[in-house]
Amino acid sequence: MNPFDDPQHFSDRAQEHQLEISEEDARNIGSVGADVATTYAAIRQIDTTGFEPAAIFVPTPSKRKGD
C-alpha cells in the first residue's frame, strides 16, 4: 500500500503542517474526488442548446496570457 493512501499517515502528515484532519476524514478524502468527477460529468451532459455555454456551470482551468 502506498503510504499516501494510508489514512493515519495522511493525518500525521497534515499535523506536521499544522492542519487538523482526523483519520476518519482522511479515509473519506479519496471518495470526495470521485464524487466531484461524477458530478461534473453529469453537469457537462446537460443539454444547454439555446442557453449559455455549459462551461459557465463547470469551473475549468484556464491560462492567463502571462502563463
PDB file of N, CA and C in Angstrom, residues 1-61:
ATOM      1  N   MET A   1       0.840  -1.178   0.000  1.00  0.00           N
ATOM      2  CA  MET A   1       0.000   0.000   0.000  1.00  0.00           C
ATOM      3  C   MET A   1       0.891   1.248   0.000  1.00  0.00           C
ATOM      4  N   ASN A   2       0.545   2.189  -0.835  1.00  0.00           N
ATOM      5  CA  ASN A   2       1.248   3.459  -0.905  1.00  0.00           C
ATOM      6  C   ASN A   2       1.065   4.189   0.427  1.00  0.00           C
ATOM      7  N   PRO A   3       2.133   4.709   1.026  1.00  0.00           N
ATOM      8  CA  PRO A   3       1.977   5.377   2.316  1.00  0.00           C
ATOM      9  C   PRO A   3       1.029   6.577   2.259  1.00  0.00           C
ATOM     10  N   PHE A   4       0.869   7.177   1.091  1.00  0.00           N
ATOM     11  CA  PHE A   4      -0.038   8.313   0.961  1.00  0.00           C
ATOM     12  C   PHE A   4      -1.492   7.866   0.948  1.00  0.00           C
ATOM     13  N   ASP A   5      -1.738   6.558   0.733  1.00  0.00           N
ATOM     14  CA  ASP A   5      -3.087   6.022   0.761  1.00  0.00           C
ATOM     15  C   ASP A   5      -3.520   5.635   2.173  1.00  0.00           C
ATOM     16  N   ASP A   6      -2.592   5.611   3.098  1.00  0.00           N
ATOM     17  CA  ASP A   6      -2.876   5.223   4.474  1.00  0.00           C
ATOM     18  C   ASP A   6      -3.474   6.420   5.219  1.00  0.00           C
ATOM     19  N   PRO A   7      -4.724   6.309   5.696  1.00  0.00           N
ATOM     20  CA  PRO A   7      -5.367   7.439   6.372  1.00  0.00           C
ATOM     21  C   PRO A   7      -4.589   7.958   7.577  1.00  0.00           C
ATOM     22  N   GLN A   8      -3.998   7.074   8.345  1.00  0.00           N
ATOM     23  CA  GLN A   8      -3.229   7.507   9.519  1.00  0.00           C
ATOM     24  C   GLN A   8      -2.015   8.318   9.074  1.00  0.00           C
ATOM     25  N   HIS A   9      -1.330   7.860   8.046  1.00  0.00           N
ATOM     26  CA  HIS A   9      -0.160   8.575   7.528  1.00  0.00           C
ATOM     27  C   HIS A   9      -0.580   9.960   7.018  1.00  0.00           C
ATOM     28  N   PHE A  10      -1.705  10.016   6.299  1.00  0.00           N
ATOM     29  CA  PHE A  10      -2.217  11.287   5.778  1.00  0.00           C
ATOM     30  C   PHE A  10      -2.511  12.244   6.924  1.00  0.00           C
ATOM     31  N   SER A  11      -3.154  11.746   7.963  1.00  0.00           N
ATOM     32  CA  SER A  11      -3.491  12.557   9.130  1.00  0.00           C
ATOM     33  C   SER A  11      -2.224  13.055   9.829  1.00  0.00           C
ATOM     34  N   ASP A  12      -1.239  12.167   9.964  1.00  0.00           N
ATOM     35  CA  ASP A  12       0.025  12.549  10.604  1.00  0.00           C
ATOM     36  C   ASP A  12       0.742  13.628   9.803  1.00  0.00           C
ATOM     37  N   ARG A  13       0.762  13.483   8.486  1.00  0.00           N
ATOM     38  CA  ARG A  13       1.414  14.473   7.620  1.00  0.00           C
ATOM     39  C   ARG A  13       0.689  15.818   7.712  1.00  0.00           C
ATOM     40  N   ALA A  14      -0.627  15.789   7.800  1.00  0.00           N
ATOM     41  CA  ALA A  14      -1.395  17.023   7.916  1.00  0.00           C
ATOM     42  C   ALA A  14      -1.020  17.748   9.210  1.00  0.00           C
ATOM     43  N   GLN A  15      -0.858  17.008  10.300  1.00  0.00           N
ATOM     44  CA  GLN A  15      -0.498  17.618  11.582  1.00  0.00           C
ATOM     45  C   GLN A  15       0.888  18.251  11.519  1.00  0.00           C
ATOM     46  N   GLU A  16       1.785  17.684  10.713  1.00  0.00           N
ATOM     47  CA  GLU A  16       3.114  18.268  10.554  1.00  0.00           C
ATOM     48  C   GLU A  16       3.030  19.664   9.932  1.00  0.00           C
ATOM     49  N   HIS A  17       1.940  19.913   9.210  1.00  0.00           N
ATOM     50  CA  HIS A  17       1.736  21.208   8.550  1.00  0.00           C
ATOM     51  C   HIS A  17       0.654  22.032   9.252  1.00  0.00           C
ATOM     52  N   GLN A  18       0.474  21.748  10.547  1.00  0.00           N
ATOM     53  CA  GLN A  18      -0.472  22.467  11.396  1.00  0.00           C
ATOM     54  C   GLN A  18      -1.923  22.387  10.880  1.00  0.00           C
ATOM     55  N   LEU A  19      -2.290  21.238  10.309  1.00  0.00           N
ATOM     56  CA  LEU A  19      -3.659  21.005   9.852  1.00  0.00           C
ATOM     57  C   LEU A  19      -4.287  19.932  10.719  1.00  0.00           C
ATOM     58  N   GLU A  20      -5.546  20.077  11.021  1.00  0.00           N
ATOM     59  CA  GLU A  20      -6.272  19.098  11.825  1.00  0.00           C
ATOM     60  C   GLU A  20      -7.163  18.267  10.911  1.00  0.00           C
ATOM     61  N   ILE A  21      -6.737  17.071  10.586  1.00  0.00           N
ATOM     62  CA  ILE A  21      -7.531  16.157   9.767  1.00  0.00           C
ATOM     63  C   ILE A  21      -7.580  14.825  10.501  1.00  0.00           C
ATOM     64  N   SER A  22      -8.788  14.403  10.852  1.00  0.00           N
ATOM     65  CA  SER A  22      -8.917  13.148  11.579  1.00  0.00           C
ATOM     66  C   SER A  22      -8.637  11.977  10.634  1.00  0.00           C
ATOM     67  N   GLU A  23      -8.350  10.843  11.222  1.00  0.00           N
ATOM     68  CA  GLU A  23      -8.103   9.646  10.417  1.00  0.00           C
ATOM     69  C   GLU A  23      -9.351   9.290   9.616  1.00  0.00           C
ATOM     70  N   GLU A  24     -10.528   9.461  10.208  1.00  0.00           N
ATOM     71  CA  GLU A  24     -11.779   9.162   9.502  1.00  0.00           C
ATOM     72  C   GLU A  24     -11.958  10.088   8.297  1.00  0.00           C
ATOM     73  N   ASP A  25     -11.690  11.394   8.491  1.00  0.00           N
ATOM     74  CA  ASP A  25     -11.795  12.333   7.375  1.00  0.00           C
ATOM     75  C   ASP A  25     -10.774  12.001   6.290  1.00  0.00           C
ATOM     76  N   ALA A  26      -9.576  11.634   6.690  1.00  0.00           N
ATOM     77  CA  ALA A  26      -8.550  11.261   5.721  1.00  0.00           C
ATOM     78  C   ALA A  26      -8.997  10.048   4.910  1.00  0.00           C
ATOM     79  N   ARG A  27      -9.677   9.125   5.560  1.00  0.00           N
ATOM     80  CA  ARG A  27     -10.177   7.930   4.874  1.00  0.00           C
ATOM     81  C   ARG A  27     -11.227   8.323   3.824  1.00  0.00           C
ATOM     82  N   ASN A  28     -12.018   9.349   4.116  1.00  0.00           N
ATOM     83  CA  ASN A  28     -13.091   9.773   3.218  1.00  0.00           C
ATOM     84  C   ASN A  28     -12.621  10.661   2.070  1.00  0.00           C
ATOM     85  N   ILE A  29     -11.437  11.227   2.171  1.00  0.00           N
ATOM     86  CA  ILE A  29     -10.953  12.172   1.162  1.00  0.00           C
ATOM     87  C   ILE A  29     -10.895  11.543  -0.227  1.00  0.00           C
ATOM     88  N   GLY A  30     -10.487  10.304  -0.320  1.00  0.00           N
ATOM     89  CA  GLY A  30     -10.389   9.642  -1.619  1.00  0.00           C
ATOM     90  C   GLY A  30     -11.711   9.584  -2.355  1.00  0.00           C
ATOM     91  N   SER A  31     -12.798   9.385  -1.642  1.00  0.00           N
ATOM     92  CA  SER A  31     -14.099   9.281  -2.297  1.00  0.00           C
ATOM     93  C   SER A  31     -14.623  10.643  -2.744  1.00  0.00           C
ATOM     94  N   VAL A  32     -14.169  11.711  -2.126  1.00  0.00           N
ATOM     95  CA  VAL A  32     -14.630  13.046  -2.499  1.00  0.00           C
ATOM     96  C   VAL A  32     -14.237  13.366  -3.934  1.00  0.00           C
ATOM     97  N   GLY A  33     -13.011  13.077  -4.309  1.00  0.00           N
ATOM     98  CA  GLY A  33     -12.552  13.346  -5.670  1.00  0.00           C
ATOM     99  C   GLY A  33     -13.386  12.613  -6.699  1.00  0.00           C
ATOM    100  N   ALA A  34     -13.700  11.359  -6.434  1.00  0.00           N
ATOM    101  CA  ALA A  34     -14.523  10.574  -7.357  1.00  0.00           C
ATOM    102  C   ALA A  34     -15.934  11.142  -7.431  1.00  0.00           C
ATOM    103  N   ASP A  35     -16.482  11.567  -6.300  1.00  0.00           N
ATOM    104  CA  ASP A  35     -17.825  12.170  -6.285  1.00  0.00           C
ATOM    105  C   ASP A  35     -17.859  13.459  -7.101  1.00  0.00           C
ATOM    106  N   VAL A  36     -16.839  14.279  -6.954  1.00  0.00           N
ATOM    107  CA  VAL A  36     -16.773  15.542  -7.699  1.00  0.00           C
ATOM    108  C   VAL A  36     -16.671  15.268  -9.196  1.00  0.00           C
ATOM    109  N   ALA A  37     -15.825  14.325  -9.587  1.00  0.00           N
ATOM    110  CA  ALA A  37     -15.678  13.992 -11.006  1.00  0.00           C
ATOM    111  C   ALA A  37     -16.995  13.492 -11.599  1.00  0.00           C
ATOM    112  N   THR A  38     -17.720  12.666 -10.858  1.00  0.00           N
ATOM    113  CA  THR A  38     -19.012  12.155 -11.321  1.00  0.00           C
ATOM    114  C   THR A  38     -20.028  13.286 -11.465  1.00  0.00           C
ATOM    115  N   THR A  39     -20.040  14.190 -10.507  1.00  0.00           N
ATOM    116  CA  THR A  39     -20.967  15.317 -10.559  1.00  0.00           C
ATOM    117  C   THR A  39     -20.653  16.225 -11.738  1.00  0.00           C
ATOM    118  N   TYR A  40     -19.387  16.543 -11.952  1.00  0.00           N
ATOM    119  CA  TYR A  40     -19.011  17.379 -13.095  1.00  0.00           C
ATOM    120  C   TYR A  40     -19.389  16.716 -14.413  1.00  0.00           C
ATOM    121  N   ALA A  41     -19.188  15.409 -14.516  1.00  0.00           N
ATOM    122  CA  ALA A  41     -19.548  14.700 -15.749  1.00  0.00           C
ATOM    123  C   ALA A  41     -21.051  14.813 -16.013  1.00  0.00           C
ATOM    124  N   ALA A  42     -21.856  14.696 -14.964  1.00  0.00           N
ATOM    125  CA  ALA A  42     -23.309  14.818 -15.127  1.00  0.00           C
ATOM    126  C   ALA A  42     -23.692  16.236 -15.549  1.00  0.00           C
ATOM    127  N   ILE A  43     -23.052  17.226 -14.970  1.00  0.00           N
ATOM    128  CA  ILE A  43     -23.345  18.618 -15.325  1.00  0.00           C
ATOM    129  C   ILE A  43     -22.962  18.891 -16.773  1.00  0.00           C
ATOM    130  N   ARG A  44     -21.819  18.361 -17.205  1.00  0.00           N
ATOM    131  CA  ARG A  44     -21.365  18.604 -18.575  1.00  0.00           C
ATOM    132  C   ARG A  44     -22.330  18.028 -19.609  1.00  0.00           C
ATOM    133  N   GLN A  45     -23.119  17.039 -19.244  1.00  0.00           N
ATOM    134  CA  GLN A  45     -24.030  16.408 -20.196  1.00  0.00           C
ATOM    135  C   GLN A  45     -25.397  17.090 -20.253  1.00  0.00           C
ATOM    136  N   ILE A  46     -25.594  18.138 -19.480  1.00  0.00           N
ATOM    137  CA  ILE A  46     -26.864  18.871 -19.522  1.00  0.00           C
ATOM    138  C   ILE A  46     -26.983  19.545 -20.882  1.00  0.00           C
ATOM    139  N   ASP A  47     -28.112  19.356 -21.530  1.00  0.00           N
ATOM    140  CA  ASP A  47     -28.346  19.978 -22.828  1.00  0.00           C
ATOM    141  C   ASP A  47     -28.628  21.463 -22.616  1.00  0.00           C
ATOM    142  N   THR A  48     -27.708  22.283 -23.082  1.00  0.00           N
ATOM    143  CA  THR A  48     -27.852  23.729 -22.896  1.00  0.00           C
ATOM    144  C   THR A  48     -28.088  24.427 -24.232  1.00  0.00           C
ATOM    145  N   THR A  49     -28.620  23.693 -25.207  1.00  0.00           N
ATOM    146  CA  THR A  49     -28.890  24.293 -26.505  1.00  0.00           C
ATOM    147  C   THR A  49     -29.802  25.510 -26.314  1.00  0.00           C
ATOM    148  N   GLY A  50     -29.369  26.626 -26.838  1.00  0.00           N
ATOM    149  CA  GLY A  50     -30.152  27.846 -26.706  1.00  0.00           C
ATOM    150  C   GLY A  50     -29.859  28.622 -25.433  1.00  0.00           C
ATOM    151  N   PHE A  51     -29.004  28.080 -24.591  1.00  0.00           N
ATOM    152  CA  PHE A  51     -28.643  28.762 -23.358  1.00  0.00           C
ATOM    153  C   PHE A  51     -27.160  29.105 -23.387  1.00  0.00           C
ATOM    154  N   GLU A  52     -26.685  29.628 -22.289  1.00  0.00           N
ATOM    155  CA  GLU A  52     -25.260  29.922 -22.178  1.00  0.00           C
ATOM    156  C   GLU A  52     -24.454  28.628 -22.315  1.00  0.00           C
ATOM    157  N   PRO A  53     -23.197  28.715 -22.724  1.00  0.00           N
ATOM    158  CA  PRO A  53     -22.364  27.514 -22.838  1.00  0.00           C
ATOM    159  C   PRO A  53     -22.285  26.757 -21.503  1.00  0.00           C
ATOM    160  N   ALA A  54     -22.174  25.449 -21.596  1.00  0.00           N
ATOM    161  CA  ALA A  54     -22.109  24.608 -20.395  1.00  0.00           C
ATOM    162  C   ALA A  54     -20.917  24.977 -19.518  1.00  0.00           C
ATOM    163  N   ALA A  55     -19.893  25.576 -20.106  1.00  0.00           N
ATOM    164  CA  ALA A  55     -18.696  25.928 -19.342  1.00  0.00           C
ATOM    165  C   ALA A  55     -19.008  26.879 -18.190  1.00  0.00           C
ATOM    166  N   ILE A  56     -20.102  27.637 -18.278  1.00  0.00           N
ATOM    167  CA  ILE A  56     -20.410  28.539 -17.165  1.00  0.00           C
ATOM    168  C   ILE A  56     -20.859  27.771 -15.933  1.00  0.00           C
ATOM    169  N   PHE A  57     -21.291  26.516 -16.103  1.00  0.00           N
ATOM    170  CA  PHE A  57     -21.744  25.705 -14.984  1.00  0.00           C
ATOM    171  C   PHE A  57     -20.602  24.939 -14.326  1.00  0.00           C
ATOM    172  N   VAL A  58     -19.534  24.703 -15.070  1.00  0.00           N
ATOM    173  CA  VAL A  58     -18.429  23.881 -14.578  1.00  0.00           C
ATOM    174  C   VAL A  58     -17.143  24.696 -14.592  1.00  0.00           C
ATOM    175  N   PRO A  59     -16.547  24.947 -13.440  1.00  0.00           N
ATOM    176  CA  PRO A  59     -15.281  25.674 -13.441  1.00  0.00           C
ATOM    177  C   PRO A  59     -14.213  24.846 -14.145  1.00  0.00           C
ATOM    178  N   THR A  60     -13.510  25.470 -15.046  1.00  0.00           N
ATOM    179  CA  THR A  60     -12.432  24.781 -15.766  1.00  0.00           C
ATOM    180  C   THR A  60     -11.167  25.605 -15.656  1.00  0.00           C
ATOM    181  N   PRO A  61     -10.034  24.931 -15.615  1.00  0.00           N
ATOM    182  CA  PRO A  61      -8.769  25.675 -15.513  1.00  0.00           C
ATOM    183  C   PRO A  61      -8.555  26.518 -16.766  1.00  0.00           C
TER     184      PRO A  61
END
